[in-house]
Coordinates of N, CA and C in Angstrom, one line a residue:
M1 N -30.9 11.4 -0.4 CA -29.6 11.2 -1.2 C -28.4 12.4 -0.7
M2 N -27.1 12.0 -1.1 CA -26.0 13.1 -0.4 C -25.9 14.3 -1.6
E3 N -25.7 15.4 -1.3 CA -26.2 16.6 -1.8 C -24.8 17.6 -1.6
T4 N -23.8 17.1 -1.3 CA -22.2 17.1 -1.3 C -21.3 17.3 -2.3
K5 N -20.1 18.3 -2.4 CA -19.4 17.9 -3.8 C -18.4 16.7 -3.4
W6 N -18.7 15.9 -2.4 CA -18.0 14.7 -2.3 C -18.9 13.5 -2.7
A7 N -20.2 14.1 -3.0 CA -21.4 13.0 -3.5 C -20.8 11.7 -4.5
Y8 N -20.3 12.3 -5.7 CA -20.0 11.2 -6.7 C -19.2 10.3 -6.4
L9 N -17.5 11.3 -5.5 CA -16.3 10.1 -5.2 C -17.0 9.3 -3.9
I10 N -17.6 9.4 -3.1 CA -18.3 8.5 -1.8 C -19.1 7.5 -2.8
H11 N -20.2 7.9 -3.8 CA -20.9 7.2 -4.3 C -19.8 5.9 -5.2
L12 N -19.2 6.2 -6.0 CA -18.5 5.7 -6.8 C -17.4 4.9 -6.2
L13 N -16.7 5.2 -5.1 CA -15.8 3.9 -4.3 C -16.6 3.8 -3.7
A14 N -17.8 3.5 -2.7 CA -18.5 3.0 -2.1 C -19.5 1.7 -2.4
W15 N -19.4 1.7 -3.8 CA -19.9 0.5 -4.7 C -18.9 -0.2 -5.6
T16 N -17.5 0.5 -5.8 CA -16.7 -0.7 -6.8 C -15.5 -1.2 -5.9
L17 N -15.2 -0.5 -4.7 CA -13.7 -0.7 -3.9 C -14.3 -2.5 -3.5
P18 N -15.6 -2.8 -2.7 CA -15.8 -4.0 -2.5 C -15.8 -5.0 -3.2
V19 N -16.4 -4.4 -5.0 CA -16.9 -5.6 -6.0 C -14.9 -5.7 -6.1
I20 N -14.3 -4.7 -6.5 CA -13.2 -4.9 -7.1 C -12.5 -5.3 -5.7
A21 N -12.2 -5.2 -4.5 CA -11.4 -6.4 -3.3 C -11.7 -7.8 -3.3
F22 N -13.3 -8.2 -3.8 CA -14.0 -9.4 -4.0 C -12.6 -10.0 -5.1
Q23 N -13.1 -9.4 -6.4 CA -12.5 -9.6 -7.5 C -10.3 -10.2 -7.5
L24 N -10.4 -9.4 -6.7 CA -8.4 -9.8 -6.5 C -8.7 -10.8 -5.4
V25 N -9.4 -11.0 -4.5 CA -8.9 -12.0 -3.6 C -9.8 -13.4 -4.2
V26 N -10.4 -13.7 -4.9 CA -10.6 -14.6 -6.0 C -9.7 -14.6 -6.9
L27 N -9.4 -14.1 -7.5 CA -8.5 -14.1 -8.5 C -7.0 -14.1 -8.2
V28 N -6.5 -13.9 -6.9 CA -5.3 -14.8 -6.2 C -5.9 -15.7 -5.8
R29 N -6.5 -16.2 -4.9 CA -6.8 -17.9 -4.9 C -6.8 -18.4 -5.9
H30 N -7.3 -18.0 -7.2 CA -7.2 -19.1 -8.3 C -6.5 -19.3 -8.8
Y31 N -5.4 -17.8 -9.0 CA -4.1 -17.7 -10.3 C -3.2 -18.3 -9.5
K32 N -3.1 -18.6 -8.1 CA -1.8 -18.3 -7.1 C -0.8 -17.5 -7.2
E33 N 0.1 -18.7 -7.6 CA 1.2 -17.8 -8.1 C 1.4 -16.9 -9.4
R34 N 0.4 -17.3 -10.0 CA 0.6 -16.8 -11.1 C -0.4 -15.7 -11.0
S35 N -0.7 -14.8 -10.0 CA -1.8 -13.6 -10.1 C -1.1 -12.8 -10.4
G36 N -0.1 -12.8 -10.2 CA 1.1 -11.5 -10.3 C 0.9 -11.1 -12.1
A37 N 1.5 -12.3 -12.8 CA 1.6 -12.1 -14.3 C 0.3 -12.0 -14.8
V38 N -1.4 -12.6 -13.9 CA -2.4 -12.2 -14.4 C -2.7 -10.4 -14.7
L39 N -2.2 -10.3 -13.3 CA -2.8 -8.7 -13.1 C -1.9 -7.6 -14.0
K40 N -0.5 -8.3 -14.3 CA 0.2 -7.5 -15.4 C -0.5 -7.8 -16.7
A41 N -1.1 -8.6 -17.1 CA -2.0 -8.6 -18.3 C -3.2 -7.8 -18.5
V42 N -3.5 -8.0 -17.0 CA -5.1 -7.4 -17.4 C -5.1 -5.6 -17.3
L43 N -4.4 -5.1 -16.1 CA -4.5 -4.2 -15.8 C -3.9 -3.2 -16.8
P44 N -3.0 -3.1 -17.6 CA -2.7 -2.4 -18.7 C -3.5 -1.9 -19.9
P45 N -4.2 -3.2 -20.0 CA -5.4 -2.6 -20.9 C -6.8 -1.8 -20.8
A46 N -6.6 -2.1 -19.0 CA -7.7 -1.9 -18.5 C -7.5 -0.2 -18.2
L47 N -6.8 0.6 -18.1 CA -6.2 1.6 -17.8 C -5.8 2.1 -18.9
I48 N -5.3 1.4 -20.6 CA -5.4 2.7 -21.6 C -6.9 2.7 -21.6
V49 N -8.0 1.3 -21.7 CA -9.6 1.9 -22.2 C -10.1 3.0 -21.2
G50 N -9.7 2.8 -20.1 CA -10.0 3.9 -19.4 C -9.4 5.6 -19.6
L51 N -8.0 5.7 -20.1 CA -7.5 6.8 -20.5 C -8.6 7.3 -21.3
Y52 N -8.8 6.5 -22.4 CA -9.5 6.6 -24.2 C -10.9 6.7 -23.6
L53 N -11.8 6.4 -22.4 CA -12.8 7.0 -22.3 C -12.5 8.8 -21.6
G54 N -11.5 8.5 -20.4 CA -11.5 9.9 -20.2 C -11.3 10.9 -21.3
I55 N -10.6 10.7 -22.1 CA -10.5 11.3 -23.7 C -11.3 11.8 -24.1
A56 N -12.4 10.3 -24.2 CA -13.7 11.1 -25.3 C -14.8 11.9 -24.3
D57 N -14.5 11.6 -23.3 CA -15.1 12.7 -22.3 C -15.0 14.0 -22.2
H58 N -13.7 14.3 -22.3 CA -13.1 15.6 -22.9 C -13.5 16.1 -24.2
L59 N -13.3 15.3 -24.8 CA -14.1 16.4 -26.4 C -15.7 16.4 -26.1
A60 N -16.8 15.6 -25.5 CA -17.7 15.7 -25.5 C -18.5 16.5 -24.2
I61 N -17.0 17.0 -23.4 CA -17.6 18.1 -22.4 C -17.1 19.4 -23.1
S62 N -15.9 19.9 -23.9 CA -15.5 20.8 -24.7 C -16.1 21.0 -25.6
T63 N -16.7 20.2 -26.0 CA -18.2 20.6 -27.6 C -19.3 21.1 -26.8
G64 N -19.7 21.1 -25.9 CA -20.9 20.9 -24.9 C -21.8 19.7 -25.3
I65 N -21.4 18.9 -25.5 CA -22.4 17.8 -25.8 C -23.1 17.7 -24.2
W66 N -22.3 17.3 -23.1 CA -23.0 17.2 -21.9 C -22.1 18.0 -21.1
N67 N -22.4 18.0 -20.0 CA -21.5 18.8 -18.8 C -22.0 17.9 -17.3
F68 N -21.3 18.5 -16.1 CA -21.7 18.1 -14.8 C -22.1 19.7 -14.4
G69 N -23.0 18.8 -13.1 CA -23.7 20.3 -12.4 C -22.7 21.0 -11.4
E70 N -22.3 21.7 -11.3 CA -21.5 22.3 -10.2 C -22.5 21.9 -8.9
G71 N -21.4 21.4 -7.6 CA -21.4 21.5 -6.5 C -21.3 19.6 -6.2
K72 N -21.5 18.8 -7.0 CA -21.6 17.2 -7.1 C -20.5 16.8 -7.2
H73 N -19.4 17.7 -7.7 CA -18.0 17.3 -7.7 C -16.7 18.2 -6.8
L74 N -16.0 17.2 -7.1 CA -15.0 17.8 -5.8 C -14.4 19.7 -6.6
G75 N -14.5 19.2 -7.7 CA -14.0 20.7 -8.2 C -12.1 20.3 -8.9
V76 N -11.6 19.2 -8.7 CA -10.9 19.1 -9.5 C -11.2 18.2 -11.5
Y77 N -10.1 18.9 -11.9 CA -10.2 18.8 -13.5 C -9.0 18.1 -14.0
L78 N -9.2 17.3 -15.0 CA -7.9 16.5 -15.7 C -8.8 17.1 -17.1
G79 N -8.0 18.4 -17.2 CA -8.6 18.9 -18.8 C -9.8 19.5 -18.3
V80 N -11.0 19.2 -19.2 CA -12.4 19.7 -18.8 C -13.0 19.0 -17.6
V81 N -12.4 17.2 -17.7 CA -13.6 16.5 -17.0 C -13.2 16.6 -15.4
P82 N -14.1 16.3 -14.7 CA -14.1 15.9 -13.0 C -13.2 14.9 -13.3
L83 N -12.2 15.0 -12.0 CA -11.4 13.6 -11.4 C -12.2 12.6 -11.4
E84 N -13.4 12.5 -10.7 CA -14.2 11.9 -10.3 C -14.8 10.9 -11.9
E85 N -15.4 11.3 -13.1 CA -15.6 11.4 -13.8 C -14.5 10.4 -14.5
V86 N -13.3 10.4 -14.3 CA -12.0 10.0 -14.7 C -11.6 8.8 -14.1
L87 N -12.0 8.7 -13.0 CA -12.0 7.6 -12.0 C -12.8 6.9 -12.2
F88 N -14.1 7.1 -12.4 CA -15.3 6.0 -13.1 C -14.6 5.6 -14.3
F89 N -14.1 6.2 -15.0 CA -13.7 5.2 -16.8 C -12.5 4.2 -16.0
L90 N -11.6 4.9 -15.4 CA -10.3 3.6 -14.8 C -10.6 2.6 -13.9
I91 N -11.7 3.2 -12.6 CA -12.6 2.2 -12.1 C -13.6 0.7 -12.8
T92 N -13.8 1.3 -13.4 CA -15.1 0.6 -14.6 C -14.4 -0.5 -15.0
S93 N -13.2 -0.1 -16.2 CA -12.1 -0.5 -17.0 C -11.6 -1.7 -16.2
V94 N -11.2 -1.3 -15.0 CA -10.5 -2.5 -14.1 C -11.6 -3.5 -13.7
L95 N -13.0 -2.9 -13.1 CA -14.0 -4.3 -12.6 C -14.0 -5.0 -14.3
V96 N -14.2 -4.6 -15.1 CA -14.8 -5.1 -16.3 C -13.1 -6.3 -16.7
S97 N -12.2 -6.3 -16.6 CA -10.7 -6.6 -17.0 C -10.8 -7.8 -15.9
L98 N -11.3 -7.8 -14.4 CA -10.7 -8.7 -13.8 C -11.9 -9.5 -14.0
G99 N -13.2 -8.9 -13.7 CA -14.0 -9.5 -14.4 C -14.2 -10.8 -15.2
L100 N -13.3 -10.0 -16.3 CA -13.3 -11.0 -17.4 C -11.8 -12.2 -17.2
A101 N -10.8 -11.7 -16.3 CA -9.8 -12.6 -16.3 C -10.8 -14.1 -15.5
L102 N -11.4 -13.1 -14.3 CA -12.3 -14.2 -13.6 C -13.5 -15.4 -14.6
F103 N -13.9 -15.0 -15.4 CA -14.9 -15.6 -16.4 C -14.1 -16.6 -17.1
T104 N -12.8 -16.2 -17.2 CA -11.8 -17.5 -18.0 C -11.5 -17.9 -17.2
A105 N -11.2 -18.3 -15.7 CA -10.8 -18.9 -14.9 C -11.9 -20.0 -14.6
L106 N -13.2 -19.4 -14.6 CA -14.5 -20.2 -14.5 C -14.9 -21.1 -15.5
V107 N -14.6 -20.8 -17.1 CA -14.7 -21.1 -18.3 C -13.9 -22.6 -18.0
A108 N -12.8 -22.0 -17.4 CA -11.3 -23.4 -17.4 C -11.9 -24.5 -16.7
L109 N -12.3 -24.0 -15.4 CA -12.7 -24.5 -14.6 C -13.7 -25.4 -14.7
L110 N -14.7 -24.9 -15.4 CA -16.4 -25.8 -16.0 C -15.3 -26.4 -16.6
G111 N -14.3 -26.6 -18.3 CA -14.4 -27.5 -18.8 C -13.7 -28.4 -18.1
E112 N -12.5 -28.5 -16.9 CA -11.7 -29.6 -16.6 C -13.4 -29.9 -15.7
A113 N -14.0 -29.7 -14.7 CA -14.7 -30.2 -14.3 C -15.6 -31.5 -15.7
R114 N -15.9 -31.1 -16.8 CA -16.5 -31.6 -17.3 C -15.8 -33.3 -18.1
A115 N -14.3 -32.3 -18.2 CA -13.3 -33.6 -19.0 C -12.9 -34.9 -17.4
S116 N -13.6 -34.5 -16.2 CA -13.1 -35.4 -15.1 C -14.4 -36.5 -15.3

């Protein structure tokens, strides 16, 4: 296990960036010229949800519901929330939103295949 202040960020990016890259490739290949419009529809709500979760985390940390151990993150905070935690909420929301867009595309493809 990695015991540095970079641990949280490295682990977060190591598991999320490949999945996001895969999702984007599939999304662009499926939606083609509409992929820009799909991203414009999907990303703003994801960012709003990520921001909401960051605010909820801020409230939980500031009231003592939970905390983060020292030395496991960079020490950069947005309010009282470590930067990595804010990134976690934003990235997770993007993963879910892109996944929903791809799931919707899959359902449409399956519907078209049945109709054929």
